[in-house]
Amino acid sequence: MRGIRLEGVVAGYRARPVIGPIDAGLGPGVHVLLGRNGTGKTTLMRVLAGILPPLAGRVLLDGTDLAAHHEAKRAIGLLTHRAALSPQLSVRDNLEFWARVQGLDRARRPARIREAAGRFDIEGLLDRRTARLSRGQLQRADLARLTLTDPHVLLLDEPMTGLDPVSAEHTRALVRSWGTHKTVLCSTHSVPEAMTLASRLLILKGGALTELPVATAPERTGTPSAYDLRTSRGGGAWERAEPGQDTTIGEHIAGLVARGVEVTDVRPVCARTGDTTQAGAETAARTTAETAIHELLDDSS
Ligand SMILES: Nc1ncnc2c1ncn2[C@@H]1O[C@H](COP(=O)(O)OP(=O)(O)OP(=O)(O)O)[C@@H](O)[C@H]1O
C-alpha cells in the first residue's frame, strides 16, 4: 500500500516496551492520534520516522522496510516538541542545513527557504538565532523546515502547540490540504481539534492503537459533492473543484501540485440535501464521536 504500514511493531527504550505490538496501515488522509500523557504518541511518531528502531516488527514505507533503506526516510517529515533546529544557528542557517540534508540542490535552496519562510510568516526572523525565538516562532520555523521539500508522509506531534490563532488556522488548513493526497499522522490533546481535522481517529491506550468506529468518524457525517480550494494561482481566492467519477479530490490536488500550484486550504462542500436536518444529524454524530473518544481515553473504562 502507499503510505506507512506497521507489522507487529513494538517500541520503547532500553529494551522496555512502551507500545505494541501494533499492526496498522496509514494511507493518504489525516490520521489524528489521541492519547493520555505518556502513552507513547511521540514514541510512535519517532519509530514511524525511522529515528527510533523498533524493538520488534517492521515499519514499511510504500512497501520498503525503513530499517534496511535509510534513504527512504527522506520522504518522511517529522515535527516533534523538540524542534529539530539548532539553538546556536540562525533560522536561515538551520533551514539551509536541513535543505542540504534533504538533498535539495544548492541552486534551489535560497528560493525554497524564502518560500517556506513566507508560508509561515518568519521572513523577518531568518537572521535571528534560533535560541532567541519565542515558543510559537520556533514552532513556525520548524513547520517551515518541514515544507522545504515535499515529503509525502508527515508526522506532526501536536503541531498547533504554541501557535497564535492565525498561525494555527493557517497550519490547520495546510494539514487538511496535505491530507487530500499525503499520509498525515497528527497528534493532539484537543478533541475539538481532532474532530475538525481527522479523516480517521486513532486512540493510543495501553500500548495498543484503537480506531474509532467508522460510523462515528466525522467525515461520515456528510458526503461532499465538491470541494473549495484556495490556491496560489487564485491569489488567495477560492476555486471550486468537482472531481468526476474517475478522479478523487486527492488526485485532482496532486495534479495541481505537480503543475506547481500550491494548495493551501481545502473545504468540503456538502450536498444541500437538507440544511437544518443535515446540520442536526452532523451535530448528533459529532456528540456521539466526542463521547466515544472520551470513553476510549478514560483510564477507568
Ligand atoms: N528517551 C526516553 N528514554 C526513556 N523513556 C522514555 C524516553 N522518551 C519517552 N520515554 C517514556 O516513554 C513513555 C511514552 O512517552 P512519549 O513521549 O512517547 O508519550 P506521549 O504520549 O507522547 O506523551 P505526551 O502526551 O505527554 O507528550 C513515557 O513513559 C516516557 O517516560
Tab-separated table of C-alpha atoms and ligand atoms in Angstrom:
chain	number	residue	atom	x	y	z
A	1	MET	CA	0.000	0.000	0.000
A	2	ARG	CA	1.055	3.658	-0.494
A	3	GLY	CA	1.843	5.155	2.903
A	4	ILE	CA	3.075	3.524	6.067
A	5	ARG	CA	2.442	0.020	7.350
A	6	LEU	CA	3.331	-1.275	10.817
A	7	GLU	CA	3.829	-5.006	11.164
A	8	GLY	CA	3.990	-6.298	14.742
A	9	VAL	CA	5.766	-3.112	15.845
A	10	VAL	CA	6.906	-2.970	19.476
A	11	ALA	CA	8.754	0.190	20.509
A	12	GLY	CA	10.271	1.547	23.688
A	13	TYR	CA	13.502	2.464	25.388
A	14	ARG	CA	16.378	0.338	26.715
A	15	ALA	CA	14.505	-2.863	25.765
A	16	ARG	CA	11.448	-1.757	27.805
A	17	PRO	CA	8.373	-1.741	25.537
A	18	VAL	CA	6.116	1.317	25.672
A	19	ILE	CA	3.813	0.472	22.729
A	20	GLY	CA	2.852	-2.593	20.733
A	21	PRO	CA	2.659	-4.977	19.182
A	22	ILE	CA	0.861	-2.801	16.630
A	23	ASP	CA	-0.359	-3.814	13.167
A	24	ALA	CA	-1.797	-0.910	11.217
A	25	GLY	CA	-1.782	0.797	7.831
A	26	LEU	CA	-1.804	4.559	7.250
A	27	GLY	CA	-2.682	5.703	3.729
A	28	PRO	CA	-3.456	9.196	2.391
A	29	GLY	CA	-5.608	11.215	4.781
A	30	VAL	CA	-5.308	12.954	8.129
A	31	HIS	CA	-4.996	10.324	10.843
A	32	VAL	CA	-5.415	12.055	14.173
A	33	LEU	CA	-3.746	10.400	17.142
A	34	LEU	CA	-5.157	10.941	20.621
A	35	GLY	CA	-3.854	9.525	23.889
A	36	ARG	CA	-3.199	10.471	27.510
A	37	ASN	CA	0.215	11.894	28.505
A	38	GLY	CA	2.954	9.297	28.397
A	39	THR	CA	1.007	6.713	26.395
A	40	GLY	CA	3.618	6.718	23.630
A	41	LYS	CA	2.390	9.065	20.870
A	42	THR	CA	5.820	10.645	20.400
A	43	THR	CA	7.422	7.205	20.622
A	44	LEU	CA	5.127	6.003	17.820
A	45	MET	CA	5.991	9.044	15.664
A	46	ARG	CA	9.730	8.504	16.199
A	47	VAL	CA	9.525	4.856	15.251
A	48	LEU	CA	7.451	5.692	12.149
A	49	ALA	CA	10.051	8.294	11.132
A	50	GLY	CA	12.773	5.675	11.408
A	51	ILE	CA	14.739	7.521	14.105
A	52	LEU	CA	13.874	5.034	16.877
A	53	PRO	CA	14.431	1.444	15.751
A	54	PRO	CA	11.536	-0.824	16.772
A	55	LEU	CA	12.285	-3.447	19.457
A	56	ALA	CA	10.336	-5.887	17.279
A	57	GLY	CA	8.450	-5.823	13.983
A	58	ARG	CA	8.870	-3.685	10.864
A	59	VAL	CA	7.837	-0.279	9.558
A	60	LEU	CA	7.241	-0.253	5.801
A	61	LEU	CA	7.101	2.926	3.719
A	62	ASP	CA	5.393	2.266	0.384
A	63	GLY	CA	6.325	-1.399	0.945
A	64	THR	CA	10.012	-0.670	1.731
A	65	ASP	CA	11.443	-1.618	5.128
A	66	LEU	CA	12.716	1.625	6.706
A	67	ALA	CA	15.362	-0.219	8.738
A	68	ALA	CA	17.020	-1.512	5.575
A	69	HIS	CA	16.600	1.569	3.350
A	70	HIS	CA	17.665	4.678	5.201
A	71	GLU	CA	17.290	6.918	2.138
A	72	ALA	CA	13.548	6.160	2.187
A	73	LYS	CA	13.305	8.317	5.324
A	74	ARG	CA	13.704	11.441	3.159
A	75	ALA	CA	10.091	11.025	2.118
A	76	ILE	CA	9.017	11.483	5.753
A	77	GLY	CA	8.706	14.806	7.549
A	78	LEU	CA	8.679	14.705	11.358
A	79	LEU	CA	7.705	17.546	13.686
A	80	THR	CA	8.068	16.928	17.425
A	81	HIS	CA	8.030	19.044	20.611
A	82	ARG	CA	11.784	19.367	20.442
A	83	ALA	CA	12.285	21.487	17.361
A	84	ALA	CA	14.824	19.950	15.016
A	85	LEU	CA	16.648	23.287	14.837
A	86	SER	CA	20.000	24.066	16.437
A	87	PRO	CA	19.636	26.896	19.007
A	88	GLN	CA	23.102	28.239	18.152
A	89	LEU	CA	22.386	28.782	14.459
A	90	SER	CA	20.234	31.406	12.795
A	91	VAL	CA	16.886	30.299	11.381
A	92	ARG	CA	18.302	30.713	7.855
A	93	ASP	CA	21.358	28.548	8.612
A	94	ASN	CA	19.117	25.892	10.151
A	95	LEU	CA	16.880	25.851	7.080
A	96	GLU	CA	19.948	25.786	4.833
A	97	PHE	CA	21.303	22.807	6.801
A	98	TRP	CA	18.023	20.857	6.524
A	99	ALA	CA	17.667	21.663	2.824
A	100	ARG	CA	21.123	20.160	2.295
A	101	VAL	CA	20.345	17.091	4.453
A	102	GLN	CA	17.160	16.584	2.436
A	103	GLY	CA	19.196	16.540	-0.769
A	104	LEU	CA	17.887	19.825	-2.202
A	105	ASP	CA	20.421	21.112	-4.723
A	106	ARG	CA	22.338	24.253	-3.816
A	107	ALA	CA	20.870	26.451	-6.568
A	108	ARG	CA	17.277	25.829	-5.474
A	109	ARG	CA	17.860	26.316	-1.745
A	110	PRO	CA	17.540	30.131	-1.406
A	111	ALA	CA	14.189	30.220	-3.230
A	112	ARG	CA	12.830	27.262	-1.241
A	113	ILE	CA	13.917	28.857	2.035
A	114	ARG	CA	12.219	32.147	1.046
A	115	GLU	CA	9.014	30.296	0.101
A	116	ALA	CA	8.960	28.227	3.307
A	117	ALA	CA	9.653	31.316	5.435
A	118	GLY	CA	6.888	33.235	3.635
A	119	ARG	CA	4.430	30.408	4.207
A	120	PHE	CA	4.893	30.694	7.988
A	121	ASP	CA	5.499	34.440	8.158
A	122	ILE	CA	9.040	34.183	9.516
A	123	GLU	CA	10.918	36.172	6.836
A	124	GLY	CA	11.745	38.780	9.476
A	125	LEU	CA	13.240	36.126	11.744
A	126	LEU	CA	15.562	34.433	9.260
A	127	ASP	CA	18.708	36.075	10.625
A	128	ARG	CA	17.804	35.679	14.286
A	129	ARG	CA	19.471	32.983	16.380
A	130	THR	CA	17.005	30.172	16.971
A	131	ALA	CA	17.678	30.302	20.739
A	132	ARG	CA	16.159	33.816	20.721
A	133	LEU	CA	12.791	32.784	19.243
A	134	SER	CA	9.556	32.602	21.221
A	135	ARG	CA	7.815	29.213	21.571
A	136	GLY	CA	5.390	29.933	18.722
A	137	GLN	CA	8.044	31.486	16.464
A	138	LEU	CA	10.165	28.358	16.961
A	139	GLN	CA	7.200	26.147	16.061
A	140	ARG	CA	6.627	28.188	12.887
A	141	ALA	CA	10.314	27.933	11.943
A	142	ASP	CA	10.157	24.165	12.476
A	143	LEU	CA	6.998	23.922	10.344
A	144	ALA	CA	8.790	25.929	7.641
A	145	ARG	CA	11.626	23.385	7.791
A	146	LEU	CA	9.107	20.620	7.046
A	147	THR	CA	7.953	22.339	3.863
A	148	LEU	CA	11.421	22.872	2.362
A	149	THR	CA	10.958	19.652	0.477
A	150	ASP	CA	7.745	17.853	-0.367
A	151	PRO	CA	7.603	14.797	1.954
A	152	HIS	CA	4.654	12.533	1.198
A	153	VAL	CA	4.348	11.319	4.791
A	154	LEU	CA	4.025	13.918	7.556
A	155	LEU	CA	4.253	13.022	11.230
A	156	LEU	CA	3.122	16.004	13.281
A	157	ASP	CA	3.345	15.775	17.057
A	158	GLU	CA	0.994	18.460	18.406
A	159	PRO	CA	1.676	20.891	15.546
A	160	MET	CA	-0.609	23.675	16.873
A	161	THR	CA	1.126	23.925	20.266
A	162	GLY	CA	2.238	27.488	20.926
A	163	LEU	CA	0.768	28.904	17.717
A	164	ASP	CA	-1.320	32.077	17.764
A	165	PRO	CA	-4.872	31.729	16.349
A	166	VAL	CA	-3.900	32.989	12.872
A	167	SER	CA	-0.885	30.673	12.560
A	168	ALA	CA	-2.905	27.761	13.990
A	169	GLU	CA	-5.698	28.265	11.426
A	170	HIS	CA	-3.146	28.512	8.643
A	171	THR	CA	-1.465	25.293	9.816
A	172	ARG	CA	-4.826	23.511	10.111
A	173	ALA	CA	-5.607	24.493	6.524
A	174	LEU	CA	-2.238	23.198	5.367
A	175	VAL	CA	-2.732	19.900	7.229
A	176	ARG	CA	-6.176	19.477	5.646
A	177	SER	CA	-4.807	20.108	2.158
A	178	TRP	CA	-1.884	17.715	2.722
A	179	GLY	CA	-4.375	15.089	3.862
A	180	THR	CA	-6.054	15.014	0.462
A	181	HIS	CA	-3.017	13.401	-1.184
A	182	LYS	CA	-0.410	12.692	1.520
A	183	THR	CA	-0.302	10.489	4.604
A	184	VAL	CA	-0.523	12.693	7.677
A	185	LEU	CA	-0.394	11.448	11.276
A	186	CYS	CA	-1.139	14.300	13.646
A	187	SER	CA	-1.335	14.083	17.432
A	188	THR	CA	-3.303	16.483	19.570
A	189	HIS	CA	-4.736	16.774	23.085
A	190	SER	CA	-7.714	18.749	21.797
A	191	VAL	CA	-10.792	16.674	20.981
A	192	PRO	CA	-12.487	19.524	19.020
A	193	GLU	CA	-9.260	19.947	17.029
A	194	ALA	CA	-9.237	16.223	16.327
A	195	MET	CA	-12.846	16.403	15.150
A	196	THR	CA	-12.163	19.181	12.666
A	197	LEU	CA	-9.019	17.654	11.205
A	198	ALA	CA	-9.483	13.915	11.173
A	199	SER	CA	-10.402	11.687	8.318
A	200	ARG	CA	-9.547	8.897	10.753
A	201	LEU	CA	-9.282	8.924	14.546
A	202	LEU	CA	-6.785	6.698	16.329
A	203	ILE	CA	-6.552	6.282	20.087
A	204	LEU	CA	-3.350	5.069	21.730
A	205	LYS	CA	-4.037	3.413	25.062
A	206	GLY	CA	-2.265	0.656	26.980
A	207	GLY	CA	0.253	0.335	24.148
A	208	ALA	CA	-2.494	-0.532	21.637
A	209	LEU	CA	-3.829	1.541	18.756
A	210	THR	CA	-7.617	1.582	18.520
A	211	GLU	CA	-9.518	3.070	15.612
A	212	LEU	CA	-12.687	4.938	16.379
A	213	PRO	CA	-15.606	3.026	14.848
A	214	VAL	CA	-16.166	4.282	11.308
A	215	ALA	CA	-19.837	5.083	11.880
A	216	THR	CA	-18.878	7.839	14.338
A	217	ALA	CA	-15.908	9.272	12.466
A	218	PRO	CA	-16.621	12.886	11.483
A	219	GLU	CA	-16.116	12.570	7.746
A	220	ARG	CA	-19.081	10.184	7.583
A	221	THR	CA	-21.479	12.887	8.680
A	222	GLY	CA	-21.869	14.428	5.227
A	223	THR	CA	-20.957	13.494	1.663
A	224	PRO	CA	-19.105	16.284	-0.108
A	225	SER	CA	-20.373	16.949	-3.622
A	226	ALA	CA	-17.478	19.309	-4.367
A	227	TYR	CA	-14.505	20.985	-2.711
A	228	ASP	CA	-13.476	24.626	-2.423
A	229	LEU	CA	-9.732	25.063	-2.812
A	230	ARG	CA	-7.549	28.051	-2.036
A	231	THR	CA	-4.538	28.011	-4.335
A	232	SER	CA	-1.501	30.107	-5.157
A	233	ARG	CA	-2.785	30.699	-8.703
A	234	GLY	CA	-6.004	32.238	-7.418
A	235	GLY	CA	-4.125	34.887	-5.418
A	236	GLY	CA	-5.880	33.680	-2.276
A	237	ALA	CA	-9.340	33.378	-3.893
A	238	TRP	CA	-11.343	30.178	-3.548
A	239	GLU	CA	-11.988	27.974	-6.581
A	240	ARG	CA	-14.434	25.090	-6.744
A	241	ALA	CA	-13.349	21.591	-7.745
A	242	GLU	CA	-15.902	18.952	-8.625
A	243	PRO	CA	-13.900	15.770	-9.145
A	244	GLY	CA	-15.529	13.412	-11.637
A	245	GLN	CA	-16.213	9.721	-11.181
A	246	ASP	CA	-12.698	8.788	-12.277
A	247	THR	CA	-10.807	11.362	-10.200
A	248	THR	CA	-10.706	11.706	-6.450
A	249	ILE	CA	-10.094	15.098	-4.828
A	250	GLY	CA	-6.665	13.783	-3.778
A	251	GLU	CA	-5.735	13.031	-7.391
A	252	HIS	CA	-7.089	16.412	-8.512
A	253	ILE	CA	-4.931	18.240	-5.942
A	254	ALA	CA	-1.875	16.063	-6.633
A	255	GLY	CA	-2.279	17.112	-10.307
A	256	LEU	CA	-2.324	20.805	-9.348
A	257	VAL	CA	0.722	20.375	-7.101
A	258	ALA	CA	2.559	18.587	-9.918
A	259	ARG	CA	1.907	21.657	-12.115
A	260	GLY	CA	3.456	23.912	-9.472
A	261	VAL	CA	0.194	25.204	-7.980
A	262	GLU	CA	0.267	25.336	-4.192
A	263	VAL	CA	-2.983	24.308	-2.486
A	264	THR	CA	-3.201	25.978	0.913
A	265	ASP	CA	-6.715	25.052	2.059
A	266	VAL	CA	-9.479	22.615	1.213
A	267	ARG	CA	-13.084	22.813	2.377
A	268	PRO	CA	-15.598	20.099	1.511
A	269	VAL	CA	-18.932	21.362	0.146
A	270	CYS	CA	-21.778	19.134	1.290
A	271	ALA	CA	-24.752	18.420	-0.939
A	272	ARG	CA	-27.661	20.680	0.001
A	273	THR	CA	-29.858	17.791	0.917
A	274	GLY	CA	-31.342	19.227	3.949
A	275	ASP	CA	-29.982	22.263	5.622
A	276	THR	CA	-31.085	22.098	9.250
A	277	THR	CA	-31.860	18.358	9.264
A	278	GLN	CA	-28.402	17.663	7.919
A	279	ALA	CA	-26.865	20.133	10.391
A	280	GLY	CA	-28.747	18.414	13.226
A	281	ALA	CA	-27.525	14.995	12.114
A	282	GLU	CA	-23.948	16.306	11.954
A	283	THR	CA	-24.161	17.749	15.454
A	284	ALA	CA	-25.551	14.463	16.796
A	285	ALA	CA	-22.824	12.450	15.090
A	286	ARG	CA	-20.184	14.791	16.489
A	287	THR	CA	-21.526	14.424	20.010
A	288	THR	CA	-21.513	10.640	19.638
A	289	ALA	CA	-17.939	10.732	18.354
A	290	GLU	CA	-16.766	13.005	21.179
A	291	THR	CA	-18.370	10.717	23.772
A	292	ALA	CA	-16.735	7.691	22.147
A	293	ILE	CA	-13.337	9.441	22.235
A	294	HIS	CA	-13.662	10.311	25.922
A	295	GLU	CA	-14.698	6.736	26.745
A	296	LEU	CA	-11.721	5.363	24.849
A	297	LEU	CA	-9.331	7.755	26.607
A	298	ASP	CA	-10.802	7.181	30.067
A	299	ASP	CA	-8.467	5.048	32.208
A	300	SER	CA	-11.329	3.607	34.230
A	301	SER	CA	-13.146	2.149	31.212
B	1	LIG	N1	14.235	8.883	25.700
B	1	LIG	C1	13.492	8.164	26.542
B	1	LIG	N2	14.057	7.248	27.372
B	1	LIG	C2	13.322	6.509	28.218
B	1	LIG	N3	11.971	6.598	28.328
B	1	LIG	C3	11.359	7.487	27.538
B	1	LIG	C4	12.064	8.312	26.605
B	1	LIG	N4	11.167	9.083	25.949
B	1	LIG	C5	9.951	8.772	26.449
B	1	LIG	N5	10.062	7.807	27.410
B	1	LIG	C6	8.960	7.187	28.158
B	1	LIG	O1	8.097	6.546	27.218
B	1	LIG	C7	6.735	6.731	27.580
B	1	LIG	C8	5.979	7.354	26.402
B	1	LIG	O2	6.490	8.672	26.176
B	1	LIG	P1	6.010	9.558	24.941
B	1	LIG	O3	6.786	10.808	24.974
B	1	LIG	O4	6.047	8.729	23.731
B	1	LIG	O5	4.480	9.815	25.355
B	1	LIG	P2	3.399	10.828	24.729
B	1	LIG	O6	2.125	10.054	24.556
B	1	LIG	O7	3.942	11.494	23.536
B	1	LIG	O8	3.236	11.861	25.922
B	1	LIG	P3	2.706	13.410	25.965
B	1	LIG	O9	1.253	13.398	25.627
B	1	LIG	O10	2.941	13.783	27.392
B	1	LIG	O11	3.552	14.196	25.004
B	1	LIG	C9	6.721	7.584	28.850
B	1	LIG	O12	6.565	6.720	29.964
B	1	LIG	C10	8.090	8.228	28.850
B	1	LIG	O13	8.529	8.437	30.155
